[in-house]
Short mmCIF file of C-alpha atoms in Angstrom, two decimals:
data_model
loop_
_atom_site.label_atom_id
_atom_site.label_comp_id
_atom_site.label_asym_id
_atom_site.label_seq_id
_atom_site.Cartn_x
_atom_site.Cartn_y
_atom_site.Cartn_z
CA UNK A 33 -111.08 24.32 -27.73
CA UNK A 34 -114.62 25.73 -27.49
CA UNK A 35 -115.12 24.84 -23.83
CA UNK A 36 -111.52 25.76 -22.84
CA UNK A 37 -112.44 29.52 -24.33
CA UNK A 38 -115.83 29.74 -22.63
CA UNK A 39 -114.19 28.88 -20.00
CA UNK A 40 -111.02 31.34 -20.03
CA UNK A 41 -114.30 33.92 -20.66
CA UNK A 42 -116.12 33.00 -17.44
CA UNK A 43 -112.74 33.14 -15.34
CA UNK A 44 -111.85 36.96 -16.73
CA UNK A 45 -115.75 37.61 -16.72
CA UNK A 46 -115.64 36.63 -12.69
CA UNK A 47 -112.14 38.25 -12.37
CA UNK A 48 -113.36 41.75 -13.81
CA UNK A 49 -116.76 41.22 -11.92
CA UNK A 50 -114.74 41.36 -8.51
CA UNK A 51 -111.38 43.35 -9.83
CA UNK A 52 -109.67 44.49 -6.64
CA UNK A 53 -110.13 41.39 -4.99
CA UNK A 54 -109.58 39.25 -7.61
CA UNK A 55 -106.02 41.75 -8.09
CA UNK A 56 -105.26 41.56 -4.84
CA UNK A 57 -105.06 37.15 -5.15
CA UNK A 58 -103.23 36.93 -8.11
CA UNK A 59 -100.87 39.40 -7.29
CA UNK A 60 -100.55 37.87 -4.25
CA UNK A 61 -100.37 34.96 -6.53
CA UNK A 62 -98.03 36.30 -9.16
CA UNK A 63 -95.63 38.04 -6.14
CA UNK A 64 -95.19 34.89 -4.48
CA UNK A 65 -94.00 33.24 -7.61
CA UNK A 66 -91.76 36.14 -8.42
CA UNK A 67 -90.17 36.09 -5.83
CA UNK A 68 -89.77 32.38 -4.61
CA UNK A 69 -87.88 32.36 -8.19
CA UNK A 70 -85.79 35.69 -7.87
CA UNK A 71 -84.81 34.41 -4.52
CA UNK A 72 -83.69 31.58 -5.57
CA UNK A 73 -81.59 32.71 -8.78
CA UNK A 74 -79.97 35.30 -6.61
CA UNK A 75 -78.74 32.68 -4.33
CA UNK A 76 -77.61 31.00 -6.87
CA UNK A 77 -76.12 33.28 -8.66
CA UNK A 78 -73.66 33.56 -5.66
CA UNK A 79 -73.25 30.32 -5.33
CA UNK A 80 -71.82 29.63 -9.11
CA UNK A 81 -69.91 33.08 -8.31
CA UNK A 82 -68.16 31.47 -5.68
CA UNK A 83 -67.73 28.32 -7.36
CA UNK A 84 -66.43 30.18 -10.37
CA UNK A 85 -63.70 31.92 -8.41
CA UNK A 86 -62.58 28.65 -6.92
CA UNK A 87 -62.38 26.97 -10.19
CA UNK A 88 -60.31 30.20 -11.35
CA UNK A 89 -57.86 28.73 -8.88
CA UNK A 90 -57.94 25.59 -9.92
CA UNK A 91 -59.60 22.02 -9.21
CA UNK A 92 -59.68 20.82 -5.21
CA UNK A 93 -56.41 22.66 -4.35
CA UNK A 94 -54.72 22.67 -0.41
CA UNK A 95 -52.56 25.42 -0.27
CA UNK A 96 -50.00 25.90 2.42
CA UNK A 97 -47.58 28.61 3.38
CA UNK A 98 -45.17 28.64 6.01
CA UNK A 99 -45.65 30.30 9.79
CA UNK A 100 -44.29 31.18 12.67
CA UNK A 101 -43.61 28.66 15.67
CA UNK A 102 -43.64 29.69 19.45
CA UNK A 103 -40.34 28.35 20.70
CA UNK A 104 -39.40 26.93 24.59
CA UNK A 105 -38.15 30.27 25.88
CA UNK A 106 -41.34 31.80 24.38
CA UNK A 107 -39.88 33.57 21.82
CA UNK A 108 -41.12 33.57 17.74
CA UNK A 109 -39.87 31.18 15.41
CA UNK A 110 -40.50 32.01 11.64
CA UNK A 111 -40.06 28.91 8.98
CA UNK A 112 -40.77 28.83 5.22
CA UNK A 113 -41.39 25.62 3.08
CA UNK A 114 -38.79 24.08 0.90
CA UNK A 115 -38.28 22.37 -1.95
CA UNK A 116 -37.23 19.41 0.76
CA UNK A 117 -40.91 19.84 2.18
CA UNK A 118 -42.53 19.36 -1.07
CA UNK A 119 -40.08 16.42 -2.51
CA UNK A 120 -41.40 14.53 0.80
CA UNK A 121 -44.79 15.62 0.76
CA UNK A 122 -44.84 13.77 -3.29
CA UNK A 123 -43.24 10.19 -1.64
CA UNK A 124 -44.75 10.08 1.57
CA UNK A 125 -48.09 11.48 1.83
CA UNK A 126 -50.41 8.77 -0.21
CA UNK A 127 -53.36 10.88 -0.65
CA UNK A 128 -51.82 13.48 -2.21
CA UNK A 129 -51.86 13.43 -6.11
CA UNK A 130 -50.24 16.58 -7.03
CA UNK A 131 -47.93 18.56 -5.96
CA UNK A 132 -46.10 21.71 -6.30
CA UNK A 133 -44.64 24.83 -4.98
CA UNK A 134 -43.73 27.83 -6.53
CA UNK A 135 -41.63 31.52 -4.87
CA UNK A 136 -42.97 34.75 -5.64
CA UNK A 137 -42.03 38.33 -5.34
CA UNK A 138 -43.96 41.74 -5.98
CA UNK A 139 -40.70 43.74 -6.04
CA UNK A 140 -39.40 42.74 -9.32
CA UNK A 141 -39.24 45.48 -12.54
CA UNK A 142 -40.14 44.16 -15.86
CA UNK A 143 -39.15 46.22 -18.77
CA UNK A 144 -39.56 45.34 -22.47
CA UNK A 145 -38.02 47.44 -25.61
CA UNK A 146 -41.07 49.55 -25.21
CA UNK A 147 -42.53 50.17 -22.02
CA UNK A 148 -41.91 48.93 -18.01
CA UNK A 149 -44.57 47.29 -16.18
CA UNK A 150 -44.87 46.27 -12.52
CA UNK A 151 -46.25 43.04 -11.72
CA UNK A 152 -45.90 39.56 -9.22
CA UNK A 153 -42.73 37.32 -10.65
CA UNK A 154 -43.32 34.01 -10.28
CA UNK A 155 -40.85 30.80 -9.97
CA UNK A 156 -43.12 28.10 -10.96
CA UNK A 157 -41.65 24.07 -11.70
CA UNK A 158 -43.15 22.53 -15.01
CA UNK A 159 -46.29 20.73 -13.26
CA UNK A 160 -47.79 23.60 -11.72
CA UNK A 161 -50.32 24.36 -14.71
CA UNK A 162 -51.46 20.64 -13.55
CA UNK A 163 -52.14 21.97 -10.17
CA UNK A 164 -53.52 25.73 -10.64
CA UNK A 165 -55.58 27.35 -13.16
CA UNK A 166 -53.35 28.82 -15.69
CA UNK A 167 -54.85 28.71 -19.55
CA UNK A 168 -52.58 29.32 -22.24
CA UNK A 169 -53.51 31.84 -24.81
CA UNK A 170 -50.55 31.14 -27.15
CA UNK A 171 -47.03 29.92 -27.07
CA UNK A 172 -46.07 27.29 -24.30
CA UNK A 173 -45.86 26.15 -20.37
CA UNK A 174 -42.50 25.68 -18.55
CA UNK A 175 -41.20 22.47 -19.08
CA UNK A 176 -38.96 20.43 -17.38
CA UNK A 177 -35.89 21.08 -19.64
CA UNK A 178 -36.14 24.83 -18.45
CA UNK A 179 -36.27 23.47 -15.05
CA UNK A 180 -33.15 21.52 -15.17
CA UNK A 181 -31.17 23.76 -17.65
CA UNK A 182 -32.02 26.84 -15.90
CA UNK A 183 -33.33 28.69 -18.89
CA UNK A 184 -34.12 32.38 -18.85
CA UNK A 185 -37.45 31.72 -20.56
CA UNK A 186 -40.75 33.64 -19.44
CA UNK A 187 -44.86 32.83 -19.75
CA UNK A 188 -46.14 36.30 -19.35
CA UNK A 189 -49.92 36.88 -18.10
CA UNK A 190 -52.35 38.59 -21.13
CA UNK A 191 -52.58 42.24 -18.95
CA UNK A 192 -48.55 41.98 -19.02
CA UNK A 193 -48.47 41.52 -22.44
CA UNK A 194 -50.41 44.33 -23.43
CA UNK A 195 -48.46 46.70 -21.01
CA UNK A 196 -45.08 45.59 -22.07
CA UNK A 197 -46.13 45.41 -25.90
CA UNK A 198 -48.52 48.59 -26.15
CA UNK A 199 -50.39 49.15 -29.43
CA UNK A 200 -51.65 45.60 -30.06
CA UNK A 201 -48.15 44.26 -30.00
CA UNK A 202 -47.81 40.48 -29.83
CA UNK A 203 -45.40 39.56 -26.70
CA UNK A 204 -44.42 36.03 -28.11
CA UNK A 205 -40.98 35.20 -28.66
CA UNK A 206 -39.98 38.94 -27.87
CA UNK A 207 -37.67 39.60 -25.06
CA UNK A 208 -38.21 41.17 -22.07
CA UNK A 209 -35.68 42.11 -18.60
CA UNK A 210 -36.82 41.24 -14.74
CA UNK A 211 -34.09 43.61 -12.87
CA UNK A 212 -31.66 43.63 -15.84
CA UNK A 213 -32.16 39.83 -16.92
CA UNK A 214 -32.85 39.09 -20.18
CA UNK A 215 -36.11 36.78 -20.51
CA UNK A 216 -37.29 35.25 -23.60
CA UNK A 217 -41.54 35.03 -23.66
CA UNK A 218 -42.21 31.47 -24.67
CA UNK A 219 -46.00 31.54 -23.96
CA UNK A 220 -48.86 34.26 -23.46
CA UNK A 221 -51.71 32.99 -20.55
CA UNK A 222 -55.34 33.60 -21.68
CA UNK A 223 -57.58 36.11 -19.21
CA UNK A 224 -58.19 34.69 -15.94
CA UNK A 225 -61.37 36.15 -14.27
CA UNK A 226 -63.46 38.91 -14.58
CA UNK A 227 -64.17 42.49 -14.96
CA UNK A 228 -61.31 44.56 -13.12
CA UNK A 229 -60.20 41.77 -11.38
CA UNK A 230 -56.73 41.95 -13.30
CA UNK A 231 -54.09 41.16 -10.55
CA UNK A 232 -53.24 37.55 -11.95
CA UNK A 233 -53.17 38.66 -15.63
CA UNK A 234 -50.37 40.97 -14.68
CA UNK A 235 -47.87 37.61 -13.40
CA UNK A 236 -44.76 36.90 -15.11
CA UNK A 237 -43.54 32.89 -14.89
CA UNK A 238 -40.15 31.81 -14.82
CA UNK A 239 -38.78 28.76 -13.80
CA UNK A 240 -38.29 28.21 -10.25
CA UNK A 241 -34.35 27.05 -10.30
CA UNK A 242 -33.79 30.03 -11.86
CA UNK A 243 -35.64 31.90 -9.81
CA UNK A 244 -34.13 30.68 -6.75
CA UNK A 245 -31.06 31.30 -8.27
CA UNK A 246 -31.07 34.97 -9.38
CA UNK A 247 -33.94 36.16 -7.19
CA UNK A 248 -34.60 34.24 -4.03
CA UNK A 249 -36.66 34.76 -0.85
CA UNK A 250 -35.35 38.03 1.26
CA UNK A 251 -34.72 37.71 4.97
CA UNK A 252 -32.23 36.32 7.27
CA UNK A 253 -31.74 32.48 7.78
CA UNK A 254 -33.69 31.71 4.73
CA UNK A 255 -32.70 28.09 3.52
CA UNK A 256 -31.93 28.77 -0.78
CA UNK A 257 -34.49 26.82 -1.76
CA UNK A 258 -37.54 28.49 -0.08
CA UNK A 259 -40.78 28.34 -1.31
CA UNK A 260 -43.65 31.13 -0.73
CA UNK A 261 -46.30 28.10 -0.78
CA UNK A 262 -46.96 24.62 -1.55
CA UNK A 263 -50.04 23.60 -3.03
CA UNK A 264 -51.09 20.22 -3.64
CA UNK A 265 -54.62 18.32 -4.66
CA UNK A 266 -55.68 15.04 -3.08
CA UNK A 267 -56.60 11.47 -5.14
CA UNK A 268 -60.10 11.80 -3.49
CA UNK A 269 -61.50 15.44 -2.41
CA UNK A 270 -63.48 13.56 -0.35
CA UNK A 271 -60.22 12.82 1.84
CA UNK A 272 -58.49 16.01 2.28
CA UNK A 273 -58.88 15.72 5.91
CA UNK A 274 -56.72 12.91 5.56
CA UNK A 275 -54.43 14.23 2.92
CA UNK A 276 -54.10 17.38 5.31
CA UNK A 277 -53.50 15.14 7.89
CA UNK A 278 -50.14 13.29 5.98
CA UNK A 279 -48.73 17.22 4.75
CA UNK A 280 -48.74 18.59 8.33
CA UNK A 281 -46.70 15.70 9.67
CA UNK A 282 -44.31 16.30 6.97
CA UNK A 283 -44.17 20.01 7.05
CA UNK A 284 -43.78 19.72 11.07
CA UNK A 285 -41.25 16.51 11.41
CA UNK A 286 -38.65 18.66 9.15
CA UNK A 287 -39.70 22.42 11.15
CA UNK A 288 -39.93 20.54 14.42
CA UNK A 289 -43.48 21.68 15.74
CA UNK A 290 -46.64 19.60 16.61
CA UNK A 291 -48.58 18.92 13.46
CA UNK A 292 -51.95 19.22 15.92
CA UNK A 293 -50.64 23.00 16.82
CA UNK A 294 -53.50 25.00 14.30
CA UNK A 295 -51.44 28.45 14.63
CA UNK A 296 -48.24 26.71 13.39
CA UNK A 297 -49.61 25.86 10.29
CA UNK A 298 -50.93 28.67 7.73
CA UNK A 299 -53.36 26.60 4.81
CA UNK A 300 -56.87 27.62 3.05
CA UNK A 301 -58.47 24.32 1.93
CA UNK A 302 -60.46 25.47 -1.42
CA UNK A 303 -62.34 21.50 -1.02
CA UNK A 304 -63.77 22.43 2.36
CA UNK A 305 -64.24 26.20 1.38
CA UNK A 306 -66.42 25.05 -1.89
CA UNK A 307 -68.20 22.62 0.19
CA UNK A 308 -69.34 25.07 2.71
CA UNK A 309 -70.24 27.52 0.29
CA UNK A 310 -72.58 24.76 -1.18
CA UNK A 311 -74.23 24.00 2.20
CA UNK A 312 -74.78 27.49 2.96
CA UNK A 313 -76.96 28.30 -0.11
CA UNK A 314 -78.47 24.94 -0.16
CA UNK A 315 -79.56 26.02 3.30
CA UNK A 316 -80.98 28.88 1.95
CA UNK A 317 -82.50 27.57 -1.19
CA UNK A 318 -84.41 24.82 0.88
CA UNK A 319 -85.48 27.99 3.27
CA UNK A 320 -86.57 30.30 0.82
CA UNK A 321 -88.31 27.77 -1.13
CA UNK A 322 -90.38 26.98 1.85
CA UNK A 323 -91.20 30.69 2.36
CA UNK A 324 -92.27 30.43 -1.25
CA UNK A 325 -94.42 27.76 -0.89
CA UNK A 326 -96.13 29.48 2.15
CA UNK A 327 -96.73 32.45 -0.03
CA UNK A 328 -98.47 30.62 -2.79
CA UNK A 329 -100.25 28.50 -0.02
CA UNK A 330 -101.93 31.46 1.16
CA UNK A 331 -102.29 32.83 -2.13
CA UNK A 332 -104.89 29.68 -2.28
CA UNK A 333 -106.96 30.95 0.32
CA UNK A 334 -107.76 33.70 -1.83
CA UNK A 335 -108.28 31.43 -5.03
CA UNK A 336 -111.11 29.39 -2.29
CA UNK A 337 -113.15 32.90 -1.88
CA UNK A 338 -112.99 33.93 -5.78
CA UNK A 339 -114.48 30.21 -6.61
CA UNK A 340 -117.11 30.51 -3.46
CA UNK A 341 -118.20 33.46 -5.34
CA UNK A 342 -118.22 32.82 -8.36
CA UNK A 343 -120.20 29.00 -7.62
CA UNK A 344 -122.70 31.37 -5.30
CA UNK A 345 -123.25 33.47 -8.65
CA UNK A 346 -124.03 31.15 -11.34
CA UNK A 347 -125.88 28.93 -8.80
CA UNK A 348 -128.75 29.36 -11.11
CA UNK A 349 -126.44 28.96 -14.35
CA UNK A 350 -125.56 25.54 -12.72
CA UNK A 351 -128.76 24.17 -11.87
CA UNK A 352 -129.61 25.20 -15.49
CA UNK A 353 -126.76 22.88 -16.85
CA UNK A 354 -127.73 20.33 -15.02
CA UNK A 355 -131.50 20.18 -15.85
CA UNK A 356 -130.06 19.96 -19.50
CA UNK A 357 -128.13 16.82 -18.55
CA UNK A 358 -125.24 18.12 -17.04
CA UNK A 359 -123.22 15.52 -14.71
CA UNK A 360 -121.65 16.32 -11.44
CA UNK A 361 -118.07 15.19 -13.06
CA UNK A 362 -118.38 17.82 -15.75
CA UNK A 363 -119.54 20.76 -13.35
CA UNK A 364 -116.84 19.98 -10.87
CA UNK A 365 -114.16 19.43 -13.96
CA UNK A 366 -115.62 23.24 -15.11
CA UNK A 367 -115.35 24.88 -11.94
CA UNK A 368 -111.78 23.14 -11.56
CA UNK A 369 -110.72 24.25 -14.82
CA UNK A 370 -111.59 27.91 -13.85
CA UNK A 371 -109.49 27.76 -10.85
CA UNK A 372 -106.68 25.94 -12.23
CA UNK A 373 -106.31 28.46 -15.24
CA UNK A 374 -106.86 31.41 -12.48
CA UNK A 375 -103.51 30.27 -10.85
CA UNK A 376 -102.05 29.43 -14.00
CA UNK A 377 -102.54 32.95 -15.28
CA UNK A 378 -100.88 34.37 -12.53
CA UNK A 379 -98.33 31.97 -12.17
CA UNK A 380 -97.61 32.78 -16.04
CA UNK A 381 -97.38 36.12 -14.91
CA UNK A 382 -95.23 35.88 -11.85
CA UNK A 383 -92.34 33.78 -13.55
CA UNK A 384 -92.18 35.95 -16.73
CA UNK A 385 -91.76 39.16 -14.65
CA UNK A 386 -88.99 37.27 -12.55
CA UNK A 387 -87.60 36.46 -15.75
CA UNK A 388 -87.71 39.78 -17.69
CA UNK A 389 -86.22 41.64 -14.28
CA UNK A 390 -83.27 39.00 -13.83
CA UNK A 391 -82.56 39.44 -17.56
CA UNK A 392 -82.49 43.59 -17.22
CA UNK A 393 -80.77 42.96 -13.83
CA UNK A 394 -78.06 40.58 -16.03
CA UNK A 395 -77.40 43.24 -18.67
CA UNK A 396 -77.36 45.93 -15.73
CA UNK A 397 -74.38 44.08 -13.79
CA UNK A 398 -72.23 43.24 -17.34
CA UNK A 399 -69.05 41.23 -16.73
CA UNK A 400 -67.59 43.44 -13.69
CA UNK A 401 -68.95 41.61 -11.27
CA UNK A 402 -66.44 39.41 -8.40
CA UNK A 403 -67.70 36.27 -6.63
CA UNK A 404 -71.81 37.03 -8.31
CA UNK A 405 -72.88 36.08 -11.29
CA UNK A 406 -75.98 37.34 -12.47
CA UNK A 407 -79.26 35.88 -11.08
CA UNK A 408 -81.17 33.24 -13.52
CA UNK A 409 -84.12 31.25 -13.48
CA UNK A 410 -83.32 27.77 -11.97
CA UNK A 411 -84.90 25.24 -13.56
CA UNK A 412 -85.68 23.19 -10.47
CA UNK A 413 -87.12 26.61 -8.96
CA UNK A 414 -89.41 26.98 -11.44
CA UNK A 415 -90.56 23.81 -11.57
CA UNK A 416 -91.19 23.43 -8.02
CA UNK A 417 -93.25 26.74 -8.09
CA UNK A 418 -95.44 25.38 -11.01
CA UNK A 419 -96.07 22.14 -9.46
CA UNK A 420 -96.49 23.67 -5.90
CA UNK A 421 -99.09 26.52 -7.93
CA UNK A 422 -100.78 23.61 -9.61
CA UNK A 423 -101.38 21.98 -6.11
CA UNK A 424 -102.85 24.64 -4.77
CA UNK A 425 -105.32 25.76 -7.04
CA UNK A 426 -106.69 22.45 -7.43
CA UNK A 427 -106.80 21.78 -3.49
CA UNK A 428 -108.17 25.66 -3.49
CA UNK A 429 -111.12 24.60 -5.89
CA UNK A 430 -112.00 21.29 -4.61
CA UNK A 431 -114.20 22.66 -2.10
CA UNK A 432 -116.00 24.94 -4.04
CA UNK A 433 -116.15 22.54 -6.93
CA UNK A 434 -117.34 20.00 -4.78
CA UNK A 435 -120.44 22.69 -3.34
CA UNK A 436 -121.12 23.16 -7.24
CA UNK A 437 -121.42 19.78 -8.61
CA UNK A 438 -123.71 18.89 -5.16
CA UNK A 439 -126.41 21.54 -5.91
CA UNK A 440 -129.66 20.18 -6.96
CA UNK A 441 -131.08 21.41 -10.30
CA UNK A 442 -134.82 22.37 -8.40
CA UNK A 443 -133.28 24.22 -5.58
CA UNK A 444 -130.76 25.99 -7.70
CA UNK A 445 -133.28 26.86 -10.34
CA UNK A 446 -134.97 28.93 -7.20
CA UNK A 447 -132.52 30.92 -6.39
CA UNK A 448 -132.55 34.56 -6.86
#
């Protein structure tokens, strides 16, 4: 423990000896560090962001709408999905595992005994909780027998409640109207995201017979049982090609269109979005943790000249030690020691001050933040720039180390 401290003494003694240039490296040092690892957490901060939104959603999800077709004479063709469309899509598509559809509409009024809200309505069947992202805070899902019996029953979304039922009120088993129809609230959804991001907390669920029945689709020529979307989840994300592949020859052998047409068919594949996301900023982890590596590479060259001076300064120190039966093992071990605790200090340095700004930057950004969480040290990152420091200084002091432990005791003895 002796040695170590002597040791830690000579390193600070040769650091305040040369400061500026002895600064200079290990904040060169220290930056490199700090940066390879605020890089890094930034990136993926924005990568569990994006990941974080697409869970919101829901677990390897294909949603599909319906489009508009280009017919023979060249004129536009609009078609919406069905209830048909999906009951095929669950018996003949073999990759898919889950289906369902749902109708919505942003024109509905829902007014409680206290206060009117505004809000998307929902027609949702009994499995689509299965399928999408939709925690219950209290009460319970559709069901089936609501499906069938064409209950007026509601799930209303937290932000809903607390518009409808101002002052703290509790929403559950209270009644509420959609356009004059009595509802009854059978279940209260937890939060879903973050921050301001509030435009799912403000749904209202019903089920979807009943919505079809009292409020279905607008337009003209649209079939009764029209859906908004159909969303569905394969057996194996890693097949969603395929289970895209058996939808859009469903979808197009019952709206007569080419299921190879790409502008007849309106999806957003979450699988291939999430997987894309995750090349992107593995791309730029792997790049920025090169540039990192760089950096603290160079930062070695500066570690080499601090050791050349400090071996040319104690030249007689070392001849000294070894006329008193010092061996070349021990010098070099000495002057390797020095170097490796000169890079360790500033690598010390570096991943603390990474640390203490991604923790103000944390706190600075709260919870309002969409698709970026805040930055954090990755473990992996920090690793990699310890083991990558550690490389470096020693390669940076085996030169100078290995001058050291050659000198002869006589000659060094000599020198001035």
């Amino acid at each position: 423990m002796g040695l170590f401290g002597d040791i830690v003494g000579q390193v600070f003694r040769a650091i305040w000896a040369h400061k500026l240039r002895s600064f200079l490296t290990m904040f060169g040092i220290a930056w490199g560090v700090a940066s390879l690892l605020l890089l890094i957490g930034m990136g993926e901060g924005f990568r569990s962001g994006q990941q974080r939104q697409l869970k919101s959603l829901g677990e390897n999800i294909i949603m599909m709408w319906g489009g508009t077709l280009l017919s023979n004479q060249g004129n536009l063709r609009p078609y919406k999905l069905t209830l048909e469309d999906e009951a095929e899509i669950r018996t003949q598509a073999p990759d898919v595992a889950n289906v369902t559809g749902f109708l919505q509409r942003g024109d509905l009024k829902q007014q409680s005994q206290f206060q009117s809200a505004g809000g998307t309505v929902m027609g949702i069947e009994a499995n689509y909780p299965t399928v999408r992202a939709l925690p219950l805070g209290k009460g319970r899902y559709l069901n089936e027998a609501d499906m069938k019996e064409r209950r007026m029953v509601a799930v209303i979304g937290k932000k809903s409640e607390t518009l409808l039922f101002p002052n703290g009120g509790n929403g559950l088993n209270e009644f509420i109207t959609i356009n004059g129809y009595r509802f009854q609230v059978v279940g209260v959804a937890q939060w879903i995201g973050r921050g301001n991001r509030d435009g799912d907390n403000q749904r209202v669920y019903i089920p979807l017979s009943v919505m079809q029945n009292i409020f279905p689709m607008k337009g003209e020529n649209i079939p009764q049982d029209a859906l908004t979307s159909i969303q569905y989840q394969p057996f194996d994300p890693s097949r969603n090609t395929e289970a895209k592949t058996e939808v859009r020859r469903i979808v197009a052998e019952n709206h007569n269109f080419d299921p190879t047409d790409e502008e007849s068919i309106e999806e957003w594949d979450t699988i291939k979005s999430q997987q894309t996301v995750g090349k992107i900023f593995t791309a730029m982890d792997v790049f920025l943790g090169g540039v990192g590596i760089v950096t603290l590479a160079l930062g070695a060259v500066g570690i080499v000249n601090i050791m050349l001076v400090t071996v040319s300064e104690r030249t007689r120190e070392i001849g000294l030690l070894k006329a008193l039966g010092a061996t070349r093992s021990s010098i070099l071990g000495q002057i390797m020691m020095e170097g490796l605790v000169l890079t360790g200090v500033s690598g010390f340095v570096g991943i603390t001050g990474a640390a203490i700004f991604m923790g103000v930057l944390g706190l600075m950004m709260g919870d309002s933040q969409i698709g970026f969480d805040p930055p954090r040290i990755v473990p992996w990152s920090a690793a990699l720039a310890m083991g990558t420091l550690t490389l470096c200084g020693v390669l940076a002091c085996l030169y100078p180390a290995h001058k050291a432990s050659m000198l002869e005791p006589v000659e060094a003895l000599r020198k001035d």
